[in-house]
């Protein structure tokens, strides 16, 4: 099915029946961390000019952040005051980009995955109106932009490379998208994007 013909209800139904991540989302063997720290990211979906888009952030430059300057989804650790995983994702999105949780229609979750840094991350999918008022925290976010799902789903726009890492015992495949409007989507956020497209079973276009 072409991505732009999907309704919110169809996305909900496909996420509800989603299978475990099948593209190697785990960055480390699951036994590496006995008690991983829970985290959540929000995948904000929006419709612009009749096309579904995903909203991304570019992280602010920070020498203490190993993901400084990277393209990502809003998100972070689950805190004791969060009632559940979606609440954590919504809180982080409010803190990072000023997105009002009341503007988000939750559609479902993707399967959780383990990261090199010891987190168990759950991607939460939510639809937002567009345009919407946003107020990014300059300490955390350098930019906000969206990419059409049709472009993301086109296989000519992404590829895998074998990538060495000081945090990983051996080389691993890393997803890179083509640069678009000066933004480079790669790494775990790119894999989350591909897994979302796989779960909702869209075609390019």
GROMACS .gro file of C-alpha atoms in nm:
model
  205
    1UNK     CA    1   0.000   0.000   0.000
    2UNK     CA    2   0.126   0.348  -0.085
    3UNK     CA    3   0.219   0.531   0.232
    4UNK     CA    4   0.009   0.840   0.169
    5UNK     CA    5  -0.312   0.637   0.138
    6UNK     CA    6  -0.278   0.506   0.494
    7UNK     CA    7  -0.526   0.636   0.750
    8UNK     CA    8  -0.450   0.680   1.120
    9UNK     CA    9  -0.675   0.382   1.191
   10UNK     CA   10  -0.480   0.161   0.950
   11UNK     CA   11  -0.152   0.269   1.107
   12UNK     CA   12  -0.293   0.185   1.453
   13UNK     CA   13  -0.407  -0.158   1.338
   14UNK     CA   14  -0.073  -0.241   1.177
   15UNK     CA   15   0.124  -0.127   1.479
   16UNK     CA   16  -0.101  -0.336   1.702
   17UNK     CA   17  -0.022  -0.646   1.496
   18UNK     CA   18   0.346  -0.560   1.453
   19UNK     CA   19   0.610  -0.830   1.474
   20UNK     CA   20   0.943  -0.808   1.659
   21UNK     CA   21   1.196  -0.582   1.495
   22UNK     CA   22   1.339  -0.775   1.205
   23UNK     CA   23   1.619  -0.553   1.076
   24UNK     CA   24   1.872  -0.592   1.354
   25UNK     CA   25   1.770  -0.295   1.568
   26UNK     CA   26   1.956  -0.427   1.871
   27UNK     CA   27   2.301  -0.267   1.882
   28UNK     CA   28   2.433  -0.515   2.140
   29UNK     CA   29   2.345  -0.873   2.241
   30UNK     CA   30   2.044  -0.869   2.474
   31UNK     CA   31   2.241  -1.037   2.753
   32UNK     CA   32   2.498  -0.754   2.768
   33UNK     CA   33   2.294  -0.546   3.013
   34UNK     CA   34   2.113  -0.742   3.283
   35UNK     CA   35   1.895  -0.444   3.382
   36UNK     CA   36   1.886  -0.190   3.099
   37UNK     CA   37   1.760   0.163   3.158
   38UNK     CA   38   1.419   0.218   2.995
   39UNK     CA   39   1.389   0.500   2.743
   40UNK     CA   40   1.132   0.619   2.491
   41UNK     CA   41   1.133   0.823   2.172
   42UNK     CA   42   0.839   0.984   1.997
   43UNK     CA   43   0.787   0.942   1.622
   44UNK     CA   44   0.566   1.243   1.538
   45UNK     CA   45   0.361   1.183   1.224
   46UNK     CA   46   0.209   1.474   1.037
   47UNK     CA   47   0.038   1.543   0.706
   48UNK     CA   48   0.174   1.826   0.494
   49UNK     CA   49   0.044   1.892   0.142
   50UNK     CA   50  -0.136   1.558   0.143
   51UNK     CA   51   0.173   1.357   0.235
   52UNK     CA   52   0.265   1.179   0.556
   53UNK     CA   53   0.588   1.307   0.710
   54UNK     CA   54   0.797   1.212   1.012
   55UNK     CA   55   0.925   1.493   1.232
   56UNK     CA   56   1.291   1.487   1.337
   57UNK     CA   57   1.521   1.700   1.548
   58UNK     CA   58   1.888   1.783   1.506
   59UNK     CA   59   2.054   1.766   1.845
   60UNK     CA   60   2.238   2.072   1.972
   61UNK     CA   61   2.617   2.071   1.973
   62UNK     CA   62   2.739   1.950   2.312
   63UNK     CA   63   3.081   1.797   2.369
   64UNK     CA   64   2.937   1.590   2.655
   65UNK     CA   65   2.675   1.429   2.431
   66UNK     CA   66   2.804   1.143   2.217
   67UNK     CA   67   2.509   1.204   1.982
   68UNK     CA   68   2.578   1.578   1.954
   69UNK     CA   69   2.463   1.728   1.624
   70UNK     CA   70   2.291   1.409   1.507
   71UNK     CA   71   1.945   1.374   1.356
   72UNK     CA   72   1.714   1.201   1.603
   73UNK     CA   73   1.363   1.170   1.737
   74UNK     CA   74   1.266   1.357   2.055
   75UNK     CA   75   1.302   1.128   2.354
   76UNK     CA   76   1.503   1.018   2.653
   77UNK     CA   77   1.503   0.817   2.973
   78UNK     CA   78   1.186   0.701   3.146
   79UNK     CA   79   1.171   0.888   3.477
   80UNK     CA   80   1.010   0.770   3.805
   81UNK     CA   81   0.725   1.018   3.762
   82UNK     CA   82   0.624   0.882   3.420
   83UNK     CA   83   0.312   0.667   3.434
   84UNK     CA   84   0.413   0.457   3.132
   85UNK     CA   85   0.632   0.451   2.822
   86UNK     CA   86   0.409   0.678   2.607
   87UNK     CA   87   0.395   0.932   2.892
   88UNK     CA   88   0.774   0.940   2.897
   89UNK     CA   89   0.791   0.998   2.521
   90UNK     CA   90   0.535   1.279   2.543
   91UNK     CA   91   0.715   1.443   2.836
   92UNK     CA   92   1.046   1.436   2.653
   93UNK     CA   93   0.887   1.582   2.340
   94UNK     CA   94   0.736   1.863   2.547
   95UNK     CA   95   1.072   1.935   2.713
   96UNK     CA   96   1.278   1.917   2.393
   97UNK     CA   97   1.057   2.077   2.129
   98UNK     CA   98   0.766   2.229   2.323
   99UNK     CA   99   0.509   1.988   2.178
  100UNK     CA  100   0.186   1.996   2.380
  101UNK     CA  101   0.101   1.634   2.476
  102UNK     CA  102  -0.266   1.717   2.423
  103UNK     CA  103  -0.191   1.768   2.053
  104UNK     CA  104  -0.063   1.413   2.008
  105UNK     CA  105  -0.291   1.126   1.909
  106UNK     CA  106  -0.108   0.810   2.015
  107UNK     CA  107  -0.120   0.539   1.748
  108UNK     CA  108   0.094   0.262   1.899
  109UNK     CA  109   0.446   0.147   1.975
  110UNK     CA  110   0.722  -0.025   1.783
  111UNK     CA  111   0.906  -0.320   1.940
  112UNK     CA  112   1.166  -0.211   2.197
  113UNK     CA  113   1.537  -0.256   2.126
  114UNK     CA  114   1.869  -0.247   2.314
  115UNK     CA  115   2.138   0.016   2.253
  116UNK     CA  116   2.514   0.020   2.296
  117UNK     CA  117   2.479   0.259   2.589
  118UNK     CA  118   2.263   0.020   2.790
  119UNK     CA  119   1.912   0.148   2.718
  120UNK     CA  120   1.598  -0.043   2.627
  121UNK     CA  121   1.429   0.203   2.391
  122UNK     CA  122   1.062   0.192   2.291
  123UNK     CA  123   0.960   0.404   1.988
  124UNK     CA  124   0.612   0.556   2.037
  125UNK     CA  125   0.418   0.667   1.728
  126UNK     CA  126   0.185   0.965   1.749
  127UNK     CA  127   0.002   1.183   1.497
  128UNK     CA  128   0.017   1.560   1.537
  129UNK     CA  129  -0.165   1.845   1.361
  130UNK     CA  130   0.032   2.055   1.116
  131UNK     CA  131   0.125   2.329   1.143
  132UNK     CA  132   0.164   2.317   1.520
  133UNK     CA  133   0.329   2.553   1.766
  134UNK     CA  134   0.672   2.426   1.874
  135UNK     CA  135   0.935   2.581   2.100
  136UNK     CA  136   1.262   2.386   2.086
  137UNK     CA  137   1.495   2.401   2.384
  138UNK     CA  138   1.816   2.550   2.237
  139UNK     CA  139   2.026   2.359   2.490
  140UNK     CA  140   1.901   2.030   2.344
  141UNK     CA  141   1.774   2.099   1.992
  142UNK     CA  142   1.943   2.286   1.708
  143UNK     CA  143   1.673   2.228   1.448
  144UNK     CA  144   1.335   2.069   1.369
  145UNK     CA  145   1.234   1.940   1.026
  146UNK     CA  146   1.020   1.675   0.859
  147UNK     CA  147   1.080   1.421   0.584
  148UNK     CA  148   0.807   1.267   0.363
  149UNK     CA  149   0.745   0.898   0.432
  150UNK     CA  150   0.735   0.834   0.060
  151UNK     CA  151   1.093   0.959   0.028
  152UNK     CA  152   1.203   0.757   0.331
  153UNK     CA  153   1.041   0.442   0.191
  154UNK     CA  154   1.222   0.466  -0.143
  155UNK     CA  155   1.514   0.218  -0.131
  156UNK     CA  156   1.733   0.443  -0.347
  157UNK     CA  157   1.745   0.686  -0.055
  158UNK     CA  158   1.903   0.456   0.205
  159UNK     CA  159   2.175   0.195   0.231
  160UNK     CA  160   2.372  -0.004   0.488
  161UNK     CA  161   2.743   0.027   0.556
  162UNK     CA  162   2.959  -0.188   0.779
  163UNK     CA  163   3.069   0.049   1.051
  164UNK     CA  164   3.328  -0.006   1.323
  165UNK     CA  165   3.261   0.134   1.670
  166UNK     CA  166   3.473   0.166   1.982
  167UNK     CA  167   3.160   0.081   2.181
  168UNK     CA  168   3.088  -0.241   1.990
  169UNK     CA  169   3.294  -0.561   1.992
  170UNK     CA  170   3.281  -0.600   1.615
  171UNK     CA  171   3.180  -0.418   1.299
  172UNK     CA  172   2.805  -0.381   1.252
  173UNK     CA  173   2.571  -0.269   0.973
  174UNK     CA  174   2.464   0.095   1.004
  175UNK     CA  175   2.184   0.254   0.799
  176UNK     CA  176   2.253   0.582   0.619
  177UNK     CA  177   1.992   0.784   0.431
  178UNK     CA  178   2.088   1.021   0.153
  179UNK     CA  179   2.140   1.377   0.270
  180UNK     CA  180   1.821   1.580   0.229
  181UNK     CA  181   1.816   1.960   0.259
  182UNK     CA  182   2.146   1.947   0.446
  183UNK     CA  183   2.026   1.690   0.702
  184UNK     CA  184   2.178   1.342   0.735
  185UNK     CA  185   1.964   1.069   0.892
  186UNK     CA  186   2.172   0.771   0.998
  187UNK     CA  187   2.235   0.524   1.278
  188UNK     CA  188   1.970   0.411   1.523
  189UNK     CA  189   1.717   0.680   1.422
  190UNK     CA  190   1.748   0.561   1.063
  191UNK     CA  191   1.687   0.201   1.173
  192UNK     CA  192   1.383   0.305   1.377
  193UNK     CA  193   1.252   0.480   1.067
  194UNK     CA  194   1.294   0.169   0.851
  195UNK     CA  195   1.136  -0.050   1.117
  196UNK     CA  196   0.833   0.181   1.133
  197UNK     CA  197   0.794   0.159   0.755
  198UNK     CA  198   0.825  -0.219   0.773
  199UNK     CA  199   0.569  -0.248   1.053
  200UNK     CA  200   0.308  -0.044   0.867
  201UNK     CA  201   0.400  -0.224   0.543
  202UNK     CA  202   0.424   0.072   0.310
  203UNK     CA  203   0.562   0.094  -0.041
  204UNK     CA  204   0.778   0.363  -0.193
  205UNK     CA  205   0.637   0.646  -0.380
   0.00000   0.00000   0.00000
